CSV table of N, CA and C and ligand atoms in Angstrom, one decimal:
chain,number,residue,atom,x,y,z
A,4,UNK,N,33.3,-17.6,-66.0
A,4,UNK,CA,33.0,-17.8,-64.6
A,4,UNK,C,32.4,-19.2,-64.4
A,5,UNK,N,32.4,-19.6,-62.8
A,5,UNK,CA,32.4,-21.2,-62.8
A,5,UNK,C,31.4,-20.9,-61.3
A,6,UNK,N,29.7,-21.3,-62.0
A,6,UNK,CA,28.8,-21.2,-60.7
A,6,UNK,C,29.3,-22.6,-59.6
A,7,UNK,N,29.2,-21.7,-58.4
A,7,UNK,CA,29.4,-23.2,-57.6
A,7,UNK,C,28.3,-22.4,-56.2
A,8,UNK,N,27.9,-23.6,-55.3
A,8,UNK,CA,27.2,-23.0,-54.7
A,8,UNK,C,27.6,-23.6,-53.6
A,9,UNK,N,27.7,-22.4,-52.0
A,9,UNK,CA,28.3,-22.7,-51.1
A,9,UNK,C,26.5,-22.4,-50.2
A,10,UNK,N,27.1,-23.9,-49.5
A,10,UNK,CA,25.7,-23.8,-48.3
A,10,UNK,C,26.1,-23.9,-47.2
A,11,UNK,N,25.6,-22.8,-46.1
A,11,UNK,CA,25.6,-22.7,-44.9
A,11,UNK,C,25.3,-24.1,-44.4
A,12,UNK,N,26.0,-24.3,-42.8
A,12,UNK,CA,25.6,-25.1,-42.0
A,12,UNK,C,23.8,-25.2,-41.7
A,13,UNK,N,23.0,-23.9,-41.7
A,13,UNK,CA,21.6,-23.7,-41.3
A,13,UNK,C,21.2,-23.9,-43.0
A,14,UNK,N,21.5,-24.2,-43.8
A,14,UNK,CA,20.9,-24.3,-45.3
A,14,UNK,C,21.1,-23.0,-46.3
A,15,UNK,N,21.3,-21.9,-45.7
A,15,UNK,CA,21.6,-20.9,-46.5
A,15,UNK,C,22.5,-21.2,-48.1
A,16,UNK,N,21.5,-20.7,-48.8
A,16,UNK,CA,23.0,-21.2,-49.9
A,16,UNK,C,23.3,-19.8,-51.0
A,17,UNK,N,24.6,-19.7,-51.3
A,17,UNK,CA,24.7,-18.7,-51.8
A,17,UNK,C,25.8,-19.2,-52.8
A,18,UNK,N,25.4,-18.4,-54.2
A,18,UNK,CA,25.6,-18.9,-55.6
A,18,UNK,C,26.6,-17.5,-55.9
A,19,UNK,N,27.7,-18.7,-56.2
A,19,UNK,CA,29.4,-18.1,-56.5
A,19,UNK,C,29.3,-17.9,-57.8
A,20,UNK,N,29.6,-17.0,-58.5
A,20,UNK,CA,30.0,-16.3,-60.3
A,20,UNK,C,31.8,-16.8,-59.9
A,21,UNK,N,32.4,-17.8,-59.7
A,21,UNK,CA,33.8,-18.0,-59.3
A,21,UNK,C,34.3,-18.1,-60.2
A,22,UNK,N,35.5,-17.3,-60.2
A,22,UNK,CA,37.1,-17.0,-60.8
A,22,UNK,C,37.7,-18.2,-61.2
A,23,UNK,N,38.0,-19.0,-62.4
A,23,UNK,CA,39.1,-19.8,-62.8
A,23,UNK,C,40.5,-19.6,-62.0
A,24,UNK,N,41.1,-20.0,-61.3
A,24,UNK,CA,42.9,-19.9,-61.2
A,24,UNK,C,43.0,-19.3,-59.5
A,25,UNK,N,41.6,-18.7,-59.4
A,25,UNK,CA,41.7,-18.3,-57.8
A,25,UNK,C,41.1,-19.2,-57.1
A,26,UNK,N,42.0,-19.3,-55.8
A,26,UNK,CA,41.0,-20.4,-54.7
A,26,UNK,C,39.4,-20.1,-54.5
A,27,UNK,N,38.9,-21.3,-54.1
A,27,UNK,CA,37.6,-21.4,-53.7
A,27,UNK,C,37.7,-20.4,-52.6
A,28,UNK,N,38.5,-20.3,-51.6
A,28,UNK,CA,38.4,-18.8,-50.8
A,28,UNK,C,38.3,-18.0,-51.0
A,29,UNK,N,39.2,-17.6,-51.7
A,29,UNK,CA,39.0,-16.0,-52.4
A,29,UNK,C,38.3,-16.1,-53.3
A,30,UNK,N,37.3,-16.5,-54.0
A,30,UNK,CA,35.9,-16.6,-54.7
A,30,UNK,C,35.0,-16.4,-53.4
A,31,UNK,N,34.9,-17.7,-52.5
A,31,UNK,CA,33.8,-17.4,-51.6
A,31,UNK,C,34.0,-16.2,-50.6
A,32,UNK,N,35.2,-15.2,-50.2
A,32,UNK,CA,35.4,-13.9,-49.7
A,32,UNK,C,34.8,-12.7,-50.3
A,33,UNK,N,35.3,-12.9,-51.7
A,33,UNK,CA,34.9,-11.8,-52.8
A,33,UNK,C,33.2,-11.7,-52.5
A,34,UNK,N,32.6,-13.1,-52.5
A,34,UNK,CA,31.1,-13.1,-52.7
A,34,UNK,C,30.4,-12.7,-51.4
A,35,UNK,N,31.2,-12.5,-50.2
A,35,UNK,CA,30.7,-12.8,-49.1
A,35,UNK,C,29.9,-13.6,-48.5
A,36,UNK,N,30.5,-14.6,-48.6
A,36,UNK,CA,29.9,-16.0,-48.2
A,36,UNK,C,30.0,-15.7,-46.5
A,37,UNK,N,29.2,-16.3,-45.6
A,37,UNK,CA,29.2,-15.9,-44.4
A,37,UNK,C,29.9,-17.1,-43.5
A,38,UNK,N,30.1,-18.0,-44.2
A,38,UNK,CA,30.8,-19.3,-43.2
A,38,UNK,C,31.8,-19.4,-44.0
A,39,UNK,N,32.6,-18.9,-44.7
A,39,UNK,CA,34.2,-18.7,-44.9
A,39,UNK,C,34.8,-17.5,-44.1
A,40,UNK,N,35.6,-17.8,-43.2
A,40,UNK,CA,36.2,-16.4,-42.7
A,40,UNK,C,37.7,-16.2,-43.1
A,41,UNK,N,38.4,-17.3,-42.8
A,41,UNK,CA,39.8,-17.5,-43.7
A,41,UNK,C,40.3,-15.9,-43.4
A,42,UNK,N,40.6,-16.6,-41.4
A,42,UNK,CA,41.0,-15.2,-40.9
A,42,UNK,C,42.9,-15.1,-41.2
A,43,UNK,N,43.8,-15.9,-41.7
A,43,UNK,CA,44.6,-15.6,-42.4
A,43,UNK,C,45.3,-15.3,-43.9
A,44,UNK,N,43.9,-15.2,-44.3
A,44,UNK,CA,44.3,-14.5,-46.3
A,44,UNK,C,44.4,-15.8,-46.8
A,45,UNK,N,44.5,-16.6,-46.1
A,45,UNK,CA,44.9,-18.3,-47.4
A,45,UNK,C,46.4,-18.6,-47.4
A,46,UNK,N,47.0,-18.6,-46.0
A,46,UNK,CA,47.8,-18.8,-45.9
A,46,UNK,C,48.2,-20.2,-45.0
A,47,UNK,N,47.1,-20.8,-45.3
A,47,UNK,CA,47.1,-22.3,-44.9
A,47,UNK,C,47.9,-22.1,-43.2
A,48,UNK,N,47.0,-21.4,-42.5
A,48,UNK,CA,47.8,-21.4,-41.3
A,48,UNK,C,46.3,-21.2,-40.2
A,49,UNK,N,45.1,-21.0,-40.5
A,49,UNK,CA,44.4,-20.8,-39.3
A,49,UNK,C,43.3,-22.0,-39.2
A,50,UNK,N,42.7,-22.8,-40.5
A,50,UNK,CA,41.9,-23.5,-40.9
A,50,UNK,C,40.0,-23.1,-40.9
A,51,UNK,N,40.3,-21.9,-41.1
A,51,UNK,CA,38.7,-20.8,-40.6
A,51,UNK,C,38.0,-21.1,-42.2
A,52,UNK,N,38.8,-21.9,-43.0
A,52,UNK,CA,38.3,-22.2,-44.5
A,52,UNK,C,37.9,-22.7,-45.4
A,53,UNK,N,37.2,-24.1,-43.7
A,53,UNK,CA,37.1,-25.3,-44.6
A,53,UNK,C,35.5,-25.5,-45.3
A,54,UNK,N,35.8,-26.8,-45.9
A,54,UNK,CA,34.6,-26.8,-46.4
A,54,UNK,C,34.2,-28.4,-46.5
A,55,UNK,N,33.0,-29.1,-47.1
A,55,UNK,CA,32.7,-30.2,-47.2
A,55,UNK,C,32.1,-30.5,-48.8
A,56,UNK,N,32.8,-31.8,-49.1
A,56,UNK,CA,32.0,-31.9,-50.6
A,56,UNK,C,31.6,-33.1,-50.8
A,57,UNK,N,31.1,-33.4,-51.8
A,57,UNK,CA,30.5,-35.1,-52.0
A,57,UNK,C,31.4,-35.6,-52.6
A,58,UNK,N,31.3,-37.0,-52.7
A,58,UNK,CA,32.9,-37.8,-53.7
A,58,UNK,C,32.8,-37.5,-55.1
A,59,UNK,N,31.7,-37.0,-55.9
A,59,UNK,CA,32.0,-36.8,-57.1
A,59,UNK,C,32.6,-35.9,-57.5
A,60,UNK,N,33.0,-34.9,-56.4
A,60,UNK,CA,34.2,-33.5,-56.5
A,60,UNK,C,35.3,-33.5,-56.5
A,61,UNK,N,35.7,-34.8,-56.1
A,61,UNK,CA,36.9,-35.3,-55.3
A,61,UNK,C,37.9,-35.4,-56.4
A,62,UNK,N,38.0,-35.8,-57.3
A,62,UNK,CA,38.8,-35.8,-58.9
A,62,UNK,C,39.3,-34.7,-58.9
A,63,UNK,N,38.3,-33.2,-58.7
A,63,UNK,CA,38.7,-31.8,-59.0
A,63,UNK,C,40.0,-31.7,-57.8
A,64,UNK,N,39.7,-32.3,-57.1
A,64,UNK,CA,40.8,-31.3,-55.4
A,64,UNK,C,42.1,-32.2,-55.8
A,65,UNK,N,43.2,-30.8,-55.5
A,65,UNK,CA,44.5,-31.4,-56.0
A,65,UNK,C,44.7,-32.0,-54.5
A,66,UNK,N,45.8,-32.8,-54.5
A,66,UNK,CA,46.3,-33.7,-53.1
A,66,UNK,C,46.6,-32.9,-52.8
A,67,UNK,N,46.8,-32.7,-50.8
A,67,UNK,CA,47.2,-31.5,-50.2
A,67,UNK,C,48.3,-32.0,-49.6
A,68,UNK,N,48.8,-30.2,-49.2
A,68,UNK,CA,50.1,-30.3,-49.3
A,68,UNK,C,50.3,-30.7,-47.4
A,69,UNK,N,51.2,-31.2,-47.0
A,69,UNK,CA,51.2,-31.7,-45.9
A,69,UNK,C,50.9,-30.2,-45.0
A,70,UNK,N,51.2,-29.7,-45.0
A,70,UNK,CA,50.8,-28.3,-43.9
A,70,UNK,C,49.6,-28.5,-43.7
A,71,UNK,N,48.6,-28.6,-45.1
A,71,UNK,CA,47.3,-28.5,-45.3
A,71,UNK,C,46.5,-29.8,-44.5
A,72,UNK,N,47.3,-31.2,-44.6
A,72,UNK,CA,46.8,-32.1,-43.6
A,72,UNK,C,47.2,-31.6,-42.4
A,73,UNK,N,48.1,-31.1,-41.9
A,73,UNK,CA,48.3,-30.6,-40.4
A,73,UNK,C,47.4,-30.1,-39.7
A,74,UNK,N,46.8,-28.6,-40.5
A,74,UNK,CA,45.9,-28.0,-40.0
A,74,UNK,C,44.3,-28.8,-40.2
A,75,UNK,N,44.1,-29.6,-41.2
A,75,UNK,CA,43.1,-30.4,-40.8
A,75,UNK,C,43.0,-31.2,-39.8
A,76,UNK,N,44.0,-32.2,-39.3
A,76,UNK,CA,44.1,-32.8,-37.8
A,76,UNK,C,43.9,-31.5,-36.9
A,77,UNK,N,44.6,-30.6,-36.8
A,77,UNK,CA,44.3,-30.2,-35.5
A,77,UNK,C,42.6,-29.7,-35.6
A,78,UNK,N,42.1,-29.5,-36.4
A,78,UNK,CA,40.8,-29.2,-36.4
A,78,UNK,C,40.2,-30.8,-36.4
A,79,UNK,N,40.5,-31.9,-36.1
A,79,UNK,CA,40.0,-33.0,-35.9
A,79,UNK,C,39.1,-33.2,-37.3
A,80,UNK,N,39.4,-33.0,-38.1
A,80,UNK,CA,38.5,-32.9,-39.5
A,80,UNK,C,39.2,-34.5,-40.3
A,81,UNK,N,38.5,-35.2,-40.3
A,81,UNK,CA,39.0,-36.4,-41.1
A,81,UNK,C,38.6,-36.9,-42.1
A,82,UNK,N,39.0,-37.9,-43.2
A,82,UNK,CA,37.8,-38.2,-44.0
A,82,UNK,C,38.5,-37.4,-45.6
A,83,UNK,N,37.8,-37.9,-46.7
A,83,UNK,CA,38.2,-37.6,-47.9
A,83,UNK,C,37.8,-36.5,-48.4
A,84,UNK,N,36.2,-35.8,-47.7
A,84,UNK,CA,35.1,-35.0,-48.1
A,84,UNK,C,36.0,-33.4,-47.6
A,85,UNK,N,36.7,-33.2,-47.1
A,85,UNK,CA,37.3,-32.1,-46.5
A,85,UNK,C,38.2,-31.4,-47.3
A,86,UNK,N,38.1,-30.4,-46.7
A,86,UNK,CA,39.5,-29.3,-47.3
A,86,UNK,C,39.9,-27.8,-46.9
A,87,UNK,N,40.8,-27.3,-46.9
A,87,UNK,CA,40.9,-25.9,-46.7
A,87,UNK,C,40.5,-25.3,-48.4
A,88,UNK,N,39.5,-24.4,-48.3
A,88,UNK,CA,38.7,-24.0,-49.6
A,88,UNK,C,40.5,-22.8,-50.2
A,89,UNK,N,41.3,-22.3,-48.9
A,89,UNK,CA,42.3,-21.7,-49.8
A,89,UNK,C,43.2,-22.4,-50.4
A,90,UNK,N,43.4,-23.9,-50.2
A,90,UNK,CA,44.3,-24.2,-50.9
A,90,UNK,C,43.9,-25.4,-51.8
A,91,UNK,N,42.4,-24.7,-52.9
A,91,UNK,CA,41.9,-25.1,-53.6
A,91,UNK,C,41.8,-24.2,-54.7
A,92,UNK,N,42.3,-24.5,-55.8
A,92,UNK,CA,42.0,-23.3,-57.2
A,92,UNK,C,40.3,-24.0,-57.9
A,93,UNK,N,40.3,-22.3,-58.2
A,93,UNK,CA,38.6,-23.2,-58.9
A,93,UNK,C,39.2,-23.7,-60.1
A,94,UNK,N,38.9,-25.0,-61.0
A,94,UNK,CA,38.7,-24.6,-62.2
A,94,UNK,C,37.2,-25.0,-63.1
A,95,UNK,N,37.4,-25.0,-64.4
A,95,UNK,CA,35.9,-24.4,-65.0
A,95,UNK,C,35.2,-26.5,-64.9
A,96,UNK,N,35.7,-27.3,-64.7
A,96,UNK,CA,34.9,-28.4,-64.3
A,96,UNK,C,34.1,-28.4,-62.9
A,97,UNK,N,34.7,-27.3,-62.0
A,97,UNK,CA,33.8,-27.2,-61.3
A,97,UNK,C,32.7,-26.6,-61.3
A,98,UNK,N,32.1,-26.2,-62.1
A,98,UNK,CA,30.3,-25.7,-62.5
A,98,UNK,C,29.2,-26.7,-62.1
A,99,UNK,N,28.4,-26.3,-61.1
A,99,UNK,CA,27.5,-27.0,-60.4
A,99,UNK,C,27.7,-27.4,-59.4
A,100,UNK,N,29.5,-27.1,-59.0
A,100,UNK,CA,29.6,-27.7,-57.6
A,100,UNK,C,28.9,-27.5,-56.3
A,101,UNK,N,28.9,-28.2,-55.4
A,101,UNK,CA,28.0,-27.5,-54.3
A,101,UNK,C,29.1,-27.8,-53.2
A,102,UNK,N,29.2,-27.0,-52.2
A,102,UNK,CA,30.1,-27.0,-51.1
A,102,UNK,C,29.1,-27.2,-49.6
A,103,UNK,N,29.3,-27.7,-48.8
A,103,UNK,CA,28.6,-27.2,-47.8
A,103,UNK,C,30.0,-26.9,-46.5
A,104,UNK,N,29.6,-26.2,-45.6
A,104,UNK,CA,30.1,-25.8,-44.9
A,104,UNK,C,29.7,-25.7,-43.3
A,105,UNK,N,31.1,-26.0,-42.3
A,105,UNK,CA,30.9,-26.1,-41.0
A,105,UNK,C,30.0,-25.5,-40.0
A,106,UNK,N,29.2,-26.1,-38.8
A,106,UNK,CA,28.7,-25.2,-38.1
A,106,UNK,C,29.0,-23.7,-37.6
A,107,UNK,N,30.3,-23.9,-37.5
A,107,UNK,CA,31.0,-22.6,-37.2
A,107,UNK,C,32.6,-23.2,-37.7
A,108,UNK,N,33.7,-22.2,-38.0
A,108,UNK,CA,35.0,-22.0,-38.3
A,108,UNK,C,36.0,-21.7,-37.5
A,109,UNK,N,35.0,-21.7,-35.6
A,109,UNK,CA,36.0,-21.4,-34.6
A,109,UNK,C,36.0,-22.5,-34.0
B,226,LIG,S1,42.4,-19.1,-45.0
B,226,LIG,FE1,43.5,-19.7,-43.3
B,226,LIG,S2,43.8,-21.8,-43.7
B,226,LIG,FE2,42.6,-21.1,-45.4
């Protein structure tokens, strides 16, 4: 398991036991994280899943697939620090990561 820690917009932070091979979504779902809603399963179609990270994470995140920029413009989300958390696999170099996340997902 690969601790990563996801922080609320208000500071809340809650510490992920996260899955190798499964997206950061479906880790932060499983744990009930309260600022991932990822009201389409991780089907890269609603953007309710994003997240924010520092540049030293940035190595980890695979390049996204053009859909996945799509739905970040329409969420006006710019910038290198961003992502949809479903169409991110954890793997085990992510230990220690920290995520923060949006004021809200709507
Ligand atoms: S869960 Fe819908 S875009 Fe990620």
């Amino acid at each position: 398991m690969v601790k990563i820690t996801f922080v609320e917009h208000d500071g809340q932070e809650t510490e992920v036991d996260a899955r190798p091979g499964l997206s950061l979504m479906k880790n932060a779902v499983a744990a009930n994280v309260p600022g991932v809603l990822a009201e389409c399963g991780g089907n890269c179609a609603c953007g309710t899943c994003r997240i924010y990270f520092d540049a030293e994470w940035a190595r980890l995140m695979p390049a996204p697939r053009e859909s996945e920029r799509e739905m970040l413009d329409y969420w006006n989300e710019e910038g290198e620090g961003v992502r949809l958390s479903c169409q991110v696999p954890v793997v085990e170099d992510m230990a220690g990561m920290v995520l923060r996340l949006p004021e809200s997902q709507n």
